[in-house]
Tab-separated table of C-alpha atoms in Angstrom:
chain	number	residue	atom	x	y	z
A	22	MET	CA	0.141	-0.122	0.178
A	23	LYS	CA	1.436	3.183	-1.188
A	24	VAL	CA	0.977	6.291	1.516
A	25	GLY	CA	1.779	10.028	1.005
A	26	LEU	CA	3.643	11.629	3.786
A	27	ILE	CA	3.858	15.430	4.572
A	28	ARG	CA	6.958	16.692	6.400
A	29	VAL	CA	6.134	20.167	7.896
A	30	LEU	CA	9.793	21.285	8.061
A	31	THR	CA	11.621	22.451	4.915
A	32	LEU	CA	14.417	20.413	4.061
A	33	SER	CA	16.350	20.093	0.937
A	34	ASP	CA	18.138	16.552	1.522
A	35	GLU	CA	15.962	13.946	0.030
A	36	LYS	CA	17.229	11.336	2.627
A	37	GLU	CA	16.129	13.881	5.330
A	38	ILE	CA	12.853	14.418	3.936
A	39	ASN	CA	12.291	10.668	3.399
A	40	LYS	CA	13.357	10.113	7.331
A	41	HIS	CA	9.850	9.725	8.880
A	42	GLY	CA	8.851	7.573	5.738
A	43	ARG	CA	11.770	5.270	6.374
A	44	ILE	CA	10.919	4.889	10.357
A	45	ILE	CA	7.318	3.849	8.972
A	46	GLU	CA	8.601	1.245	6.214
A	47	ASN	CA	10.993	-0.263	8.493
A	48	ALA	CA	8.082	-0.923	11.099
A	49	PHE	CA	5.408	-1.749	8.706
A	50	PRO	CA	7.281	-3.330	5.275
A	51	ASP	CA	3.837	-3.401	3.685
A	52	LEU	CA	3.683	0.240	3.605
A	53	LYS	CA	5.599	2.352	0.909
A	54	VAL	CA	5.800	5.743	1.978
A	55	ILE	CA	6.330	8.893	-0.584
A	56	SER	CA	7.500	11.960	1.234
A	57	LYS	CA	7.087	15.802	0.668
A	58	CYS	CA	7.794	18.564	2.583
A	59	ILE	CA	6.310	22.160	2.727
A	60	GLN	CA	8.338	25.240	1.650
A	61	LYS	CA	9.871	28.088	3.649
A	62	GLN	CA	9.479	26.893	7.066
A	63	PRO	CA	12.888	25.731	7.992
A	64	GLN	CA	12.096	25.427	11.699
A	65	GLY	CA	8.816	23.790	11.122
A	66	ILE	CA	5.998	24.315	13.455
A	67	TYR	CA	6.892	25.409	16.767
A	68	ASP	CA	3.812	27.930	17.893
A	69	GLN	CA	0.529	28.985	16.651
A	70	LYS	CA	1.709	31.358	14.206
A	71	SER	CA	3.956	28.943	12.427
A	72	GLU	CA	0.984	26.303	12.652
A	73	LYS	CA	-1.418	28.873	10.638
A	74	GLU	CA	1.303	29.586	8.161
A	75	ALA	CA	1.705	25.658	7.490
A	76	GLU	CA	-2.141	25.042	7.123
A	77	PRO	CA	-2.371	26.167	3.534
A	78	LYS	CA	0.812	24.622	2.387
A	79	VAL	CA	0.099	21.218	3.812
A	80	ALA	CA	-3.207	21.405	2.227
A	81	ASP	CA	-1.871	22.158	-1.018
A	82	LEU	CA	0.738	19.254	-0.783
A	83	ALA	CA	-2.071	16.838	0.487
A	84	LYS	CA	-4.151	17.724	-2.720
A	85	SER	CA	-1.235	17.301	-5.048
A	86	LEU	CA	-0.344	14.014	-3.348
A	87	SER	CA	-4.023	12.711	-3.529
A	88	ASN	CA	-3.665	13.408	-7.394
A	89	ASN	CA	-1.290	10.385	-7.670
A	90	LYS	CA	-3.855	7.613	-7.999
A	91	LYS	CA	-1.477	4.976	-6.552
A	92	ILE	CA	-1.407	6.645	-3.355
A	93	GLU	CA	-4.370	5.397	-0.791
A	94	ALA	CA	-3.780	7.531	2.494
A	95	ILE	CA	-1.924	10.516	3.691
A	96	ILE	CA	0.012	11.132	6.816
A	97	VAL	CA	0.679	14.621	7.823
A	98	SER	CA	3.738	13.854	10.122
A	99	CYS	CA	3.197	16.813	12.544
A	100	ALA	CA	1.722	16.545	16.075
A	101	ALA	CA	-0.373	19.678	15.644
A	102	ASP	CA	-2.334	18.007	12.629
A	103	PRO	CA	-2.466	21.065	10.593
A	104	ALA	CA	-5.045	21.182	7.950
A	105	VAL	CA	-5.741	17.548	8.952
A	106	ASN	CA	-9.598	18.324	9.696
A	107	GLU	CA	-10.118	20.222	6.618
A	108	LEU	CA	-8.563	17.458	4.485
A	109	LYS	CA	-10.548	14.789	5.645
A	110	LYS	CA	-13.581	16.739	4.472
A	111	MET	CA	-11.981	17.338	1.167
A	112	LEU	CA	-10.249	14.488	0.040
A	113	ASP	CA	-11.452	11.308	-0.976
A	114	LEU	CA	-8.985	9.318	0.890
A	115	PRO	CA	-8.088	8.781	4.660
A	116	VAL	CA	-6.045	11.616	6.047
A	117	ILE	CA	-4.546	11.216	9.259
A	118	GLY	CA	-2.600	13.310	11.583
A	119	ALA	CA	0.577	12.106	13.732
A	120	GLY	CA	-0.976	14.309	16.692
A	121	GLU	CA	-4.392	12.196	16.517
A	122	SER	CA	-2.610	9.190	16.137
A	123	LEU	CA	-0.118	9.683	19.055
A	124	SER	CA	-3.059	10.531	21.265
A	125	CYS	CA	-5.222	7.676	19.973
A	126	ILE	CA	-2.482	4.896	20.866
A	127	ALA	CA	-1.404	6.432	24.017
A	128	SER	CA	-5.020	6.561	25.145
A	129	ALA	CA	-5.246	2.832	24.722
A	130	LEU	CA	-2.069	2.077	26.449
A	131	GLY	CA	-2.466	4.386	29.280
A	132	ARG	CA	-5.129	6.061	31.757
A	133	SER	CA	-2.762	9.223	32.710
A	134	ILE	CA	-0.962	10.468	29.900
A	135	GLY	CA	2.107	12.575	30.340
A	136	VAL	CA	2.752	14.893	26.925
A	137	LEU	CA	6.022	16.041	26.158
A	138	ALA	CA	6.266	18.839	23.942
A	139	ILE	CA	8.748	21.281	22.592
A	140	GLY	CA	9.007	24.932	23.943
A	141	ASP	CA	5.480	26.055	24.982
A	142	HIS	CA	3.548	24.649	21.927
A	143	ILE	CA	1.310	21.737	23.355
A	144	PRO	CA	-0.615	20.957	20.244
A	145	ALA	CA	-4.550	21.558	20.754
A	146	VAL	CA	-5.249	18.346	18.918
A	147	VAL	CA	-3.595	16.372	21.690
A	148	LYS	CA	-5.214	17.998	24.450
A	149	GLU	CA	-8.305	17.607	22.629
A	150	VAL	CA	-8.237	13.727	21.866
A	151	LEU	CA	-6.548	12.904	25.130
A	152	GLY	CA	-9.324	14.635	27.279
A	153	ASP	CA	-9.683	13.093	30.626
A	154	ARG	CA	-6.791	10.824	29.923
A	155	LEU	CA	-4.315	13.781	29.758
A	156	SER	CA	-2.375	14.107	33.222
A	157	GLU	CA	-0.182	16.816	32.538
A	158	THR	CA	1.830	18.549	29.750
A	159	MET	CA	5.457	19.713	29.868
A	160	GLY	CA	7.503	21.622	27.385
A	161	LEU	CA	11.286	20.804	27.250
A	162	LYS	CA	13.482	23.508	28.351
A	163	ASN	CA	15.965	24.943	25.713
A	164	VAL	CA	13.856	23.283	23.014
A	165	LYS	CA	12.176	25.824	20.700
A	166	ASN	CA	11.599	24.022	17.610
A	167	THR	CA	12.244	20.468	16.125
A	168	LEU	CA	15.757	21.419	15.227
A	169	ASP	CA	16.845	21.926	18.695
A	170	LEU	CA	15.863	18.106	19.627
A	171	LYS	CA	19.100	17.163	17.599
A	172	ALA	CA	21.323	18.874	20.488
A	173	ASP	CA	23.229	16.323	22.466
A	174	THR	CA	21.360	17.497	25.761
A	175	ALA	CA	18.088	16.541	24.307
A	176	VAL	CA	17.867	12.875	25.149
A	177	GLU	CA	19.009	13.828	28.732
A	178	ASN	CA	16.277	16.405	28.968
A	179	SER	CA	13.660	14.453	27.781
A	180	LEU	CA	14.595	11.528	30.102
A	181	ASN	CA	14.539	14.109	33.162
A	182	ALA	CA	11.023	15.620	32.057
A	183	ALA	CA	9.658	12.211	31.545
A	184	ARG	CA	10.794	11.032	35.005
A	185	GLN	CA	9.156	14.072	36.514
A	186	LEU	CA	5.764	13.215	34.590
A	187	ILE	CA	5.763	9.766	35.922
A	188	ASN	CA	6.774	10.762	39.408
A	189	ARG	CA	3.580	12.739	39.282
A	190	GLY	CA	1.390	10.067	38.249
A	191	SER	CA	1.899	9.720	34.589
A	192	ASP	CA	1.404	5.980	33.447
A	193	ALA	CA	2.347	6.625	29.714
A	194	ILE	CA	4.605	9.253	27.831
A	195	ALA	CA	3.238	10.757	24.732
A	196	LEU	CA	5.952	12.570	22.430
A	197	ALA	CA	4.173	15.478	21.181
A	198	CYS	CA	6.399	16.616	18.145
A	199	THR	CA	7.365	14.588	15.378
A	200	GLY	CA	10.960	15.945	15.816
A	201	PHE	CA	11.465	13.011	18.858
A	202	SER	CA	10.767	10.551	16.041
A	203	THR	CA	13.676	12.119	13.691
A	204	VAL	CA	16.071	11.560	16.496
A	205	GLY	CA	14.785	8.081	18.037
A	206	ILE	CA	13.720	9.149	21.396
A	207	ALA	CA	10.934	7.135	22.259
A	208	LYS	CA	13.399	4.254	22.042
A	209	LYS	CA	15.928	5.478	24.074
A	210	LEU	CA	13.371	6.618	26.908
A	211	SER	CA	11.332	3.305	26.747
A	212	ARG	CA	14.675	1.522	27.782
A	213	GLU	CA	15.141	3.615	30.789
A	214	LEU	CA	11.399	4.069	31.919
A	215	ASN	CA	8.819	1.467	32.940
A	216	VAL	CA	5.953	3.069	31.155
A	217	PRO	CA	4.882	3.103	27.619
A	218	VAL	CA	6.367	5.916	25.366
A	219	VAL	CA	4.469	6.500	22.419
A	220	ASP	CA	5.956	7.743	19.196
A	221	PRO	CA	3.970	10.036	16.864
A	222	VAL	CA	5.331	8.770	13.633
A	223	ILE	CA	5.147	5.088	14.516
A	224	ALA	CA	1.765	5.783	16.074
A	225	SER	CA	0.433	7.249	12.573
A	226	GLY	CA	2.108	4.355	10.842
A	227	SER	CA	0.184	2.255	13.172
A	228	VAL	CA	-3.046	3.799	12.134
A	229	ILE	CA	-2.574	3.412	8.664
A	230	TYR	CA	-1.448	-0.225	8.712
A	231	ASN	CA	-5.030	-1.078	9.750
A	232	LEU	CA	-6.036	0.126	6.310
A	233	ALA	CA	-3.495	-2.145	4.465
A	234	LEU	CA	-4.215	-5.300	6.539
A	235	THR	CA	-8.066	-4.830	5.860
A	236	LYS	CA	-7.730	-3.664	2.094
A	237	GLY	CA	-6.461	-7.002	1.045
A	238	ASP	CA	-4.888	-7.774	-2.384
B	17	MET	CA	7.917	-9.361	22.386
B	18	LYS	CA	5.835	-11.914	24.082
B	19	VAL	CA	1.808	-10.888	24.661
B	20	GLY	CA	-0.721	-12.721	26.443
B	21	LEU	CA	-4.268	-12.879	24.917
B	22	ILE	CA	-7.427	-13.624	26.526
B	23	ARG	CA	-10.158	-15.046	24.784
B	24	VAL	CA	-13.899	-14.779	26.048
B	25	LEU	CA	-15.129	-17.665	24.379
B	26	THR	CA	-14.873	-21.155	25.833
B	27	LEU	CA	-13.164	-23.257	23.277
B	28	SER	CA	-11.449	-26.829	23.616
B	29	ASP	CA	-9.536	-26.992	20.080
B	30	GLU	CA	-5.872	-25.146	20.651
B	31	LYS	CA	-6.067	-23.938	17.057
B	32	GLU	CA	-9.259	-22.103	17.920
B	33	ILE	CA	-7.852	-20.604	21.067
B	34	ASN	CA	-4.951	-19.484	19.092
B	35	LYS	CA	-7.044	-18.026	16.195
B	36	HIS	CA	-6.749	-14.276	17.402
B	37	GLY	CA	-3.074	-14.790	18.167
B	38	ARG	CA	-2.352	-15.937	14.946
B	39	ILE	CA	-3.923	-12.875	13.186
B	40	ILE	CA	-1.728	-10.580	15.156
B	41	GLU	CA	1.504	-12.715	14.602
B	42	ASN	CA	0.538	-12.601	10.907
B	43	ALA	CA	0.062	-8.920	11.049
B	44	PHE	CA	3.100	-8.276	13.244
B	45	PRO	CA	5.676	-10.884	12.906
B	46	ASP	CA	7.700	-9.213	15.778
B	47	LEU	CA	4.900	-10.152	18.246
B	48	LYS	CA	4.509	-13.540	19.986
B	49	VAL	CA	1.185	-14.361	21.244
B	50	ILE	CA	0.180	-16.679	23.977
B	51	SER	CA	-3.479	-17.235	24.327
B	52	LYS	CA	-5.916	-18.797	27.038
B	53	CYS	CA	-9.691	-18.730	27.198
B	54	ILE	CA	-11.918	-18.144	30.105
B	55	GLN	CA	-14.212	-21.323	31.037
B	56	LYS	CA	-17.927	-21.901	31.026
B	57	GLN	CA	-18.855	-19.345	28.468
B	58	PRO	CA	-19.443	-21.504	25.292
B	59	GLN	CA	-21.271	-18.287	23.839
B	60	GLY	CA	-18.854	-15.782	24.824
B	61	ILE	CA	-19.985	-12.334	25.765
B	62	TYR	CA	-23.041	-11.046	24.190
B	63	ASP	CA	-25.038	-9.241	26.837
B	64	GLN	CA	-24.422	-7.401	30.168
B	65	LYS	CA	-25.166	-10.605	32.175
B	66	SER	CA	-22.478	-12.688	30.273
B	67	GLU	CA	-20.179	-9.464	30.564
B	68	LYS	CA	-20.341	-9.379	34.079
B	69	GLU	CA	-19.813	-13.262	34.591
B	70	ALA	CA	-16.700	-13.131	32.493
B	71	GLU	CA	-14.971	-10.379	34.379
B	72	PRO	CA	-13.623	-12.053	37.199
B	73	LYS	CA	-12.460	-15.086	35.042
B	74	VAL	CA	-10.804	-12.444	32.860
B	75	ALA	CA	-9.075	-10.938	35.688
B	76	ASP	CA	-7.728	-14.357	37.108
B	77	LEU	CA	-6.699	-15.244	33.672
B	78	ALA	CA	-4.726	-12.088	33.326
B	79	LYS	CA	-3.045	-12.459	36.698
B	80	SER	CA	-1.838	-15.727	35.855
B	81	LEU	CA	-0.736	-14.801	32.551
B	82	SER	CA	1.447	-11.955	34.203
B	83	ASN	CA	3.059	-14.320	36.556
B	84	ASN	CA	4.976	-15.527	33.310
B	85	LYS	CA	7.784	-12.834	33.344
B	86	LYS	CA	8.418	-13.395	29.568
B	87	ILE	CA	5.176	-11.888	28.966
B	88	GLU	CA	5.425	-7.958	28.554
B	89	ALA	CA	1.810	-7.001	27.516
B	90	ILE	CA	-1.958	-8.589	27.762
B	91	ILE	CA	-4.631	-8.190	25.190
B	92	VAL	CA	-8.407	-8.979	26.412
B	93	SER	CA	-9.614	-9.832	23.024
B	94	CYS	CA	-13.111	-8.783	23.497
B	95	ALA	CA	-14.923	-5.457	22.283
B	96	ALA	CA	-16.489	-5.008	25.733
B	97	ASP	CA	-13.247	-4.930	27.550
B	98	PRO	CA	-14.082	-6.920	30.411
B	99	ALA	CA	-11.938	-6.191	33.675
B	100	VAL	CA	-9.792	-4.156	31.390
B	101	ASN	CA	-9.966	-0.861	33.522
B	102	GLU	CA	-9.494	-3.145	36.834
B	103	LEU	CA	-6.308	-4.996	35.532
B	104	LYS	CA	-4.807	-1.752	34.227
B	105	LYS	CA	-4.827	-0.570	37.945
B	106	MET	CA	-3.681	-3.901	39.025
B	107	LEU	CA	-1.273	-5.305	36.936
B	108	ASP	CA	2.282	-4.080	36.592
B	109	LEU	CA	2.364	-4.379	32.694
B	110	PRO	CA	0.361	-2.782	29.925
B	111	VAL	CA	-3.485	-4.291	29.699
B	112	ILE	CA	-5.202	-3.420	26.615
B	113	GLY	CA	-8.623	-4.052	25.495
B	114	ALA	CA	-9.867	-4.793	21.927
B	115	GLY	CA	-12.767	-2.451	22.411
B	116	GLU	CA	-10.758	0.786	23.196
B	117	SER	CA	-8.169	-0.265	20.517
B	118	LEU	CA	-10.673	-0.299	17.953
B	119	SER	CA	-12.257	2.708	18.993
B	120	CYS	CA	-9.032	4.739	19.258
B	121	ILE	CA	-7.965	3.382	15.703
B	122	ALA	CA	-11.112	4.198	14.410
B	123	SER	CA	-11.276	7.607	15.940
B	124	ALA	CA	-8.103	8.469	14.096
B	125	LEU	CA	-9.445	7.010	10.794
B	126	GLY	CA	-13.042	8.504	10.825
B	127	ARG	CA	-14.900	11.469	12.096
B	128	SER	CA	-18.282	9.955	11.993
B	129	ILE	CA	-18.177	6.288	12.965
B	130	GLY	CA	-20.740	3.492	12.009
B	131	VAL	CA	-20.433	0.717	14.561
B	132	LEU	CA	-21.582	-2.795	13.663
B	133	ALA	CA	-22.232	-5.197	16.822
B	134	ILE	CA	-23.849	-8.377	17.591
B	135	GLY	CA	-27.398	-8.620	18.409
B	136	ASP	CA	-28.217	-5.612	20.890
B	137	HIS	CA	-24.777	-5.691	22.619
B	138	ILE	CA	-22.916	-2.353	21.790
B	139	PRO	CA	-20.218	-2.341	24.241
B	140	ALA	CA	-20.133	0.550	26.629
B	141	VAL	CA	-16.471	1.241	26.194
B	142	VAL	CA	-16.883	1.687	22.434
B	143	LYS	CA	-19.514	4.478	23.085
B	144	GLU	CA	-17.362	6.112	25.692
B	145	VAL	CA	-14.103	6.299	23.633
B	146	LEU	CA	-15.578	7.336	20.287
B	147	GLY	CA	-17.811	10.066	22.043
B	148	ASP	CA	-18.640	12.685	19.464
B	149	ARG	CA	-17.126	10.799	16.749
B	150	LEU	CA	-19.868	7.867	17.096
B	151	SER	CA	-22.261	8.482	14.425
B	152	GLU	CA	-24.725	5.134	14.632
B	153	THR	CA	-24.644	1.792	16.064
B	154	MET	CA	-26.320	-1.136	14.602
B	155	GLY	CA	-26.917	-4.626	15.975
B	156	LEU	CA	-26.734	-7.430	13.317
B	157	LYS	CA	-30.165	-9.233	12.686
B	158	ASN	CA	-30.074	-13.090	13.522
B	159	VAL	CA	-26.580	-12.667	15.246
B	160	LYS	CA	-27.176	-13.204	18.988
B	161	ASN	CA	-23.654	-14.005	20.090
B	162	THR	CA	-20.154	-14.609	18.219
B	163	LEU	CA	-20.961	-17.882	16.982
B	164	ASP	CA	-23.562	-16.795	14.879
B	165	LEU	CA	-20.981	-14.769	12.950
B	166	LYS	CA	-19.916	-17.903	11.545
B	167	ALA	CA	-22.852	-18.649	9.462
B	168	ASP	CA	-22.853	-17.974	5.771
B	169	THR	CA	-25.201	-15.155	5.840
B	170	ALA	CA	-23.135	-13.223	8.252
B	171	VAL	CA	-20.896	-11.634	5.619
B	172	GLU	CA	-23.876	-10.587	3.498
B	173	ASN	CA	-25.682	-9.182	6.435
B	174	SER	CA	-22.692	-7.228	7.867
B	175	LEU	CA	-22.298	-5.682	4.409
B	176	ASN	CA	-25.966	-4.637	4.377
B	177	ALA	CA	-25.709	-2.962	7.634
B	178	ALA	CA	-22.233	-1.349	6.630
B	179	ARG	CA	-23.949	0.171	3.626
B	180	GLN	CA	-26.790	1.575	5.563
B	181	LEU	CA	-24.379	3.214	8.076
B	182	ILE	CA	-22.517	4.639	5.177
B	183	ASN	CA	-25.464	5.706	3.392
B	184	ARG	CA	-26.463	7.705	6.600
B	185	GLY	CA	-23.174	9.258	7.171
B	186	SER	CA	-20.751	7.256	8.377
B	187	ASP	CA	-17.239	7.653	7.180
B	188	ALA	CA	-15.569	4.681	8.789
B	189	ILE	CA	-17.004	1.218	10.097
B	190	ALA	CA	-15.911	-0.154	13.367
B	191	LEU	CA	-16.587	-3.906	14.018
B	192	ALA	CA	-17.521	-3.996	17.751
B	193	CYS	CA	-17.122	-7.866	18.329
B	194	THR	CA	-14.025	-9.833	17.883
B	195	GLY	CA	-15.863	-12.519	16.508
B	196	PHE	CA	-15.953	-10.280	13.371
B	197	SER	CA	-12.042	-11.074	13.371
B	198	THR	CA	-12.442	-14.732	13.853
B	199	VAL	CA	-14.131	-14.897	10.406
B	200	GLY	CA	-12.100	-12.238	8.432
B	201	ILE	CA	-15.102	-9.974	7.749
B	202	ALA	CA	-13.276	-6.664	7.937
B	203	LYS	CA	-11.438	-7.665	4.710
B	204	LYS	CA	-14.353	-8.724	3.002
B	205	LEU	CA	-16.094	-5.576	3.798
B	206	SER	CA	-13.050	-3.368	2.918
B	207	ARG	CA	-13.009	-4.681	-0.461
B	208	GLU	CA	-16.670	-3.822	-1.420
B	209	LEU	CA	-16.871	-0.311	0.709
B	210	ASN	CA	-15.118	2.817	0.077
B	211	VAL	CA	-14.299	3.665	3.708
B	212	PRO	CA	-11.874	2.153	6.390
B	213	VAL	CA	-13.026	-0.749	8.278
B	214	VAL	CA	-11.379	-1.460	11.507
B	215	ASP	CA	-10.902	-5.078	12.722
B	216	PRO	CA	-10.860	-5.271	16.786
B	217	VAL	CA	-8.142	-7.768	16.952
B	218	ILE	CA	-5.806	-6.161	14.522
B	219	ALA	CA	-6.459	-2.603	16.357
B	220	SER	CA	-5.299	-4.448	19.467
B	221	GLY	CA	-2.240	-5.710	17.786
B	222	SER	CA	-1.704	-2.132	16.259
B	223	VAL	CA	-1.676	-0.577	19.706
B	224	ILE	CA	0.445	-3.302	21.201
B	225	TYR	CA	3.053	-3.449	18.313
B	226	ASN	CA	3.975	0.554	19.383
B	227	LEU	CA	5.377	-1.087	22.613
B	228	ALA	CA	7.433	-3.555	20.528
B	229	LEU	CA	8.940	-0.960	18.432
B	230	THR	CA	10.055	1.464	21.246
B	231	LYS	CA	11.014	-1.158	23.860
B	232	GLY	CA	14.199	-1.958	21.688
B	233	ASP	CA	16.050	-5.309	21.933
């Protein structure tokens, strides 16, 4: 099954553009991912302003991907789910957001979800979907945007923040930025912590894989 | 990753007991499933009384499976999620229900979910988790319990019911009984319909697979 994936970070290196797609393909070998990125957002989405700016760009890319008749579903690879609601109404194929996928999978795994995010940007969709199961949100210090997650200190900072969330009662951790996926932080946290750690890109692959399994040949 | 799975239908044939486990292992080759079934419920769970009867049996089986230190998570393979909330609090490993998994995955794939169930038994957990995204529920005629789904007419009846739900506005179909999984109805519906059809056993595998992927080696 062919899936279109939209990166909300402007990148020029094809390998970087394809990074989330490769994560999904490695986890779900039956999925083949075609990735595209939006233009003129070199720092991605990190606040409400950059989210608003991205929405029409994501919508345009999704419409253009949907013109490829081999593409059967679209993933918007951003935990803020920019333009996802609009695209669900507009396009005739399933469109899913990493934010709602993350929140849905986390909801099934925990009862009191701690959300780790970048800066002060806790995506509205994550709060909304988690609802009563949201325990607490925490923005990482010194991480203003997705690129800052590449710093050497990011894993240690994420681990410290996740430990605080768990000490205060969270029974699962949701990573509310797909930049966490880019640098593989879920696996690193999972090795150290005794609770489920949910990765947004893997969560979106998990949701889409349900379609591939029932689509048949 | 080893996963314990509880069938809520009393079966004697090992192949039948392992059926949901095999579905999950085929879809997610990294998961190894050990299945057990509860006793004295030859018709499974099909109303509130049979659900109540099953709860302590499911809880006991889950506790006994959790004594196997190689088992890292437990799936309760019933869309009513009997004893799942209680077990989540009680056990020190993730316990997930097919009902909440189904509802979570369906929520991410649709905005107006049509639920197909057996008889008049629409699991409370499915209604609760779908919330505003529940469009309509429909109990299949002539299907009083999970065994009736094996009748030759079950696929045709399911298809007719799903078409009605879609005609009245549903944009995804959730199959709210794991008996649908036993007979592979999601795939058959999916070939005929142009909306996502979510299978409860596959949905629970999808949720658990997130743990396997982040657990590392």
